């Protein structure tokens, strides 16, 4: 999904991550009647990244939810504008059809970082994160959140 909403990379990253969890976990965690369930069912996998962005942009419910989450002074962000200069960003690393993909709403397509399995996904994703960290070793502003199964020993 292309990010075309200002300062929404966290929202886009979470949508990317949750859209790519296993079917079993989707059924357990995302009720079909929820906003997320409705959005994913209307977001045909055949749509290109811009088409998916247009669906999101036209959805007034997510706009209300996003505004509510960012309106409190306790939060460190607001919606902002797409052209705002930001120094932080969110991406999602996901396993799809045996591949490890970087999902970044700023990019035109997913970036494949190689093969992965359920059992090695977390370790493989950490190797990609390590590459990101080597690009700017002095940068300490980052957070990692994993939606991954328990790893095999």
mmCIF file of C-alpha atoms in Angstrom:
data_model
loop_
_atom_site.group_PDB
_atom_site.id
_atom_site.type_symbol
_atom_site.label_atom_id
_atom_site.label_comp_id
_atom_site.label_asym_id
_atom_site.label_seq_id
_atom_site.Cartn_x
_atom_site.Cartn_y
_atom_site.Cartn_z
ATOM 1 C CA UNK A 1 0.000 0.000 0.000
ATOM 2 C CA UNK A 2 1.433 3.349 -1.008
ATOM 3 C CA UNK A 3 1.619 5.923 1.769
ATOM 4 C CA UNK A 4 -0.138 9.060 0.569
ATOM 5 C CA UNK A 5 -1.342 10.364 3.945
ATOM 6 C CA UNK A 6 0.965 12.643 5.914
ATOM 7 C CA UNK A 7 2.778 11.122 8.905
ATOM 8 C CA UNK A 8 0.850 7.846 8.633
ATOM 9 C CA UNK A 9 3.799 5.501 8.199
ATOM 10 C CA UNK A 10 3.066 3.821 11.535
ATOM 11 C CA UNK A 11 -0.507 3.133 10.467
ATOM 12 C CA UNK A 12 0.655 1.884 7.061
ATOM 13 C CA UNK A 13 3.320 -0.300 8.701
ATOM 14 C CA UNK A 14 0.792 -1.910 11.034
ATOM 15 C CA UNK A 15 -1.639 -2.461 8.135
ATOM 16 C CA UNK A 16 1.163 -4.114 6.127
ATOM 17 C CA UNK A 17 2.168 -6.321 9.056
ATOM 18 C CA UNK A 18 -1.354 -7.439 9.919
ATOM 19 C CA UNK A 19 -2.289 -8.015 6.282
ATOM 20 C CA UNK A 20 0.492 -10.577 6.048
ATOM 21 C CA UNK A 21 0.007 -12.655 9.187
ATOM 22 C CA UNK A 22 -1.043 -16.287 8.824
ATOM 23 C CA UNK A 23 -4.650 -17.106 7.989
ATOM 24 C CA UNK A 24 -4.975 -18.905 11.322
ATOM 25 C CA UNK A 25 -3.859 -15.816 13.230
ATOM 26 C CA UNK A 26 -6.007 -13.540 11.070
ATOM 27 C CA UNK A 27 -9.082 -15.596 11.924
ATOM 28 C CA UNK A 28 -8.218 -15.493 15.639
ATOM 29 C CA UNK A 29 -7.206 -11.837 15.882
ATOM 30 C CA UNK A 30 -9.171 -9.842 13.292
ATOM 31 C CA UNK A 31 -12.957 -10.105 13.570
ATOM 32 C CA UNK A 32 -14.522 -9.919 10.068
ATOM 33 C CA UNK A 33 -16.974 -7.222 11.256
ATOM 34 C CA UNK A 34 -14.213 -4.975 12.672
ATOM 35 C CA UNK A 35 -12.891 -1.977 10.772
ATOM 36 C CA UNK A 36 -9.742 -3.930 9.984
ATOM 37 C CA UNK A 37 -11.666 -6.998 8.829
ATOM 38 C CA UNK A 38 -13.894 -4.871 6.597
ATOM 39 C CA UNK A 39 -10.941 -2.963 5.167
ATOM 40 C CA UNK A 40 -8.985 -6.106 4.324
ATOM 41 C CA UNK A 41 -12.019 -7.757 2.721
ATOM 42 C CA UNK A 42 -12.574 -4.686 0.527
ATOM 43 C CA UNK A 43 -8.869 -4.381 -0.294
ATOM 44 C CA UNK A 44 -8.526 -6.909 -3.115
ATOM 45 C CA UNK A 45 -5.013 -8.363 -3.342
ATOM 46 C CA UNK A 46 -5.092 -7.621 -7.088
ATOM 47 C CA UNK A 47 -5.250 -3.868 -6.420
ATOM 48 C CA UNK A 48 -1.967 -2.066 -6.932
ATOM 49 C CA UNK A 49 -0.390 -0.050 -4.105
ATOM 50 C CA UNK A 50 -2.051 3.189 -5.238
ATOM 51 C CA UNK A 51 -5.490 1.555 -5.457
ATOM 52 C CA UNK A 52 -5.109 0.290 -1.885
ATOM 53 C CA UNK A 53 -3.996 3.769 -0.786
ATOM 54 C CA UNK A 54 -7.076 5.284 -2.428
ATOM 55 C CA UNK A 55 -9.317 2.899 -0.481
ATOM 56 C CA UNK A 56 -7.629 3.951 2.748
ATOM 57 C CA UNK A 57 -7.781 7.656 1.878
ATOM 58 C CA UNK A 58 -11.513 7.421 1.190
ATOM 59 C CA UNK A 59 -12.257 5.637 4.458
ATOM 60 C CA UNK A 60 -13.713 8.139 6.939
ATOM 61 C CA UNK A 61 -13.654 5.640 9.822
ATOM 62 C CA UNK A 62 -9.857 5.218 9.784
ATOM 63 C CA UNK A 63 -9.503 8.974 9.469
ATOM 64 C CA UNK A 64 -11.500 9.390 12.690
ATOM 65 C CA UNK A 65 -9.530 6.629 14.441
ATOM 66 C CA UNK A 66 -6.196 8.090 13.308
ATOM 67 C CA UNK A 67 -7.181 11.612 14.399
ATOM 68 C CA UNK A 68 -8.328 10.332 17.789
ATOM 69 C CA UNK A 69 -5.034 8.500 18.308
ATOM 70 C CA UNK A 70 -2.957 11.562 17.420
ATOM 71 C CA UNK A 71 -4.979 14.370 19.023
ATOM 72 C CA UNK A 72 -3.791 13.880 22.588
ATOM 73 C CA UNK A 73 -0.870 16.009 23.733
ATOM 74 C CA UNK A 74 0.489 12.840 25.343
ATOM 75 C CA UNK A 75 1.262 11.513 21.870
ATOM 76 C CA UNK A 76 4.403 12.630 20.115
ATOM 77 C CA UNK A 77 2.868 13.021 16.682
ATOM 78 C CA UNK A 78 0.060 14.491 14.666
ATOM 79 C CA UNK A 79 -1.199 13.700 11.214
ATOM 80 C CA UNK A 80 0.934 16.363 9.549
ATOM 81 C CA UNK A 81 1.310 16.641 5.793
ATOM 82 C CA UNK A 82 2.728 14.206 3.278
ATOM 83 C CA UNK A 83 5.465 16.712 2.393
ATOM 84 C CA UNK A 84 6.588 17.301 5.997
ATOM 85 C CA UNK A 85 10.260 16.543 6.590
ATOM 86 C CA UNK A 86 10.352 13.689 9.087
ATOM 87 C CA UNK A 87 13.449 12.076 10.523
ATOM 88 C CA UNK A 88 11.805 8.836 11.603
ATOM 89 C CA UNK A 89 9.847 6.255 9.639
ATOM 90 C CA UNK A 90 8.109 2.888 10.024
ATOM 91 C CA UNK A 91 8.367 -0.126 7.726
ATOM 92 C CA UNK A 92 7.123 -3.692 8.116
ATOM 93 C CA UNK A 93 9.119 -6.853 7.487
ATOM 94 C CA UNK A 94 6.794 -9.704 6.550
ATOM 95 C CA UNK A 95 6.931 -13.317 5.388
ATOM 96 C CA UNK A 96 4.986 -13.934 2.187
ATOM 97 C CA UNK A 97 5.162 -17.172 0.187
ATOM 98 C CA UNK A 98 8.525 -18.130 1.679
ATOM 99 C CA UNK A 99 10.091 -14.709 1.113
ATOM 100 C CA UNK A 100 11.118 -11.961 3.531
ATOM 101 C CA UNK A 101 9.769 -8.629 2.300
ATOM 102 C CA UNK A 102 10.242 -5.042 3.376
ATOM 103 C CA UNK A 103 6.946 -3.175 3.099
ATOM 104 C CA UNK A 104 7.556 0.567 2.938
ATOM 105 C CA UNK A 105 4.722 2.888 1.942
ATOM 106 C CA UNK A 106 7.228 5.332 0.427
ATOM 107 C CA UNK A 107 8.438 2.757 -2.096
ATOM 108 C CA UNK A 108 6.674 1.681 -5.273
ATOM 109 C CA UNK A 109 6.835 -2.017 -4.420
ATOM 110 C CA UNK A 110 7.820 -4.490 -1.730
ATOM 111 C CA UNK A 111 11.555 -5.222 -1.460
ATOM 112 C CA UNK A 112 12.469 -8.924 -1.267
ATOM 113 C CA UNK A 113 15.341 -9.610 1.125
ATOM 114 C CA UNK A 114 15.595 -13.362 0.513
ATOM 115 C CA UNK A 115 13.988 -16.578 1.650
ATOM 116 C CA UNK A 116 12.596 -17.254 5.114
ATOM 117 C CA UNK A 117 10.483 -19.792 6.992
ATOM 118 C CA UNK A 118 8.154 -19.665 9.981
ATOM 119 C CA UNK A 119 11.001 -21.034 12.089
ATOM 120 C CA UNK A 120 13.669 -18.578 10.911
ATOM 121 C CA UNK A 121 11.615 -15.444 10.192
ATOM 122 C CA UNK A 122 12.600 -13.518 13.321
ATOM 123 C CA UNK A 123 16.327 -14.228 12.918
ATOM 124 C CA UNK A 124 16.160 -13.432 9.187
ATOM 125 C CA UNK A 125 14.307 -10.171 9.866
ATOM 126 C CA UNK A 126 16.943 -9.223 12.451
ATOM 127 C CA UNK A 127 19.639 -9.609 9.786
ATOM 128 C CA UNK A 128 17.762 -7.106 7.599
ATOM 129 C CA UNK A 129 17.413 -4.707 10.528
ATOM 130 C CA UNK A 130 21.145 -5.057 11.163
ATOM 131 C CA UNK A 131 21.794 -3.925 7.556
ATOM 132 C CA UNK A 132 19.555 -0.894 8.156
ATOM 133 C CA UNK A 133 21.484 -0.063 11.319
ATOM 134 C CA UNK A 134 24.845 -0.296 9.519
ATOM 135 C CA UNK A 135 23.707 2.434 7.089
ATOM 136 C CA UNK A 136 23.792 4.952 9.938
ATOM 137 C CA UNK A 137 25.539 3.471 13.002
ATOM 138 C CA UNK A 138 25.222 6.737 14.984
ATOM 139 C CA UNK A 139 21.408 6.765 14.704
ATOM 140 C CA UNK A 140 19.841 5.452 17.889
ATOM 141 C CA UNK A 141 16.183 6.307 17.230
ATOM 142 C CA UNK A 142 14.601 3.032 16.231
ATOM 143 C CA UNK A 143 12.103 0.565 17.582
ATOM 144 C CA UNK A 144 11.509 -3.040 16.599
ATOM 145 C CA UNK A 145 8.224 -4.835 17.090
ATOM 146 C CA UNK A 146 7.815 -8.444 16.013
ATOM 147 C CA UNK A 147 4.617 -10.229 15.085
ATOM 148 C CA UNK A 148 6.255 -13.614 14.864
ATOM 149 C CA UNK A 149 5.778 -17.147 16.154
ATOM 150 C CA UNK A 150 7.876 -18.568 18.958
ATOM 151 C CA UNK A 151 11.219 -19.468 17.423
ATOM 152 C CA UNK A 152 12.461 -23.029 17.246
ATOM 153 C CA UNK A 153 15.605 -23.721 19.240
#
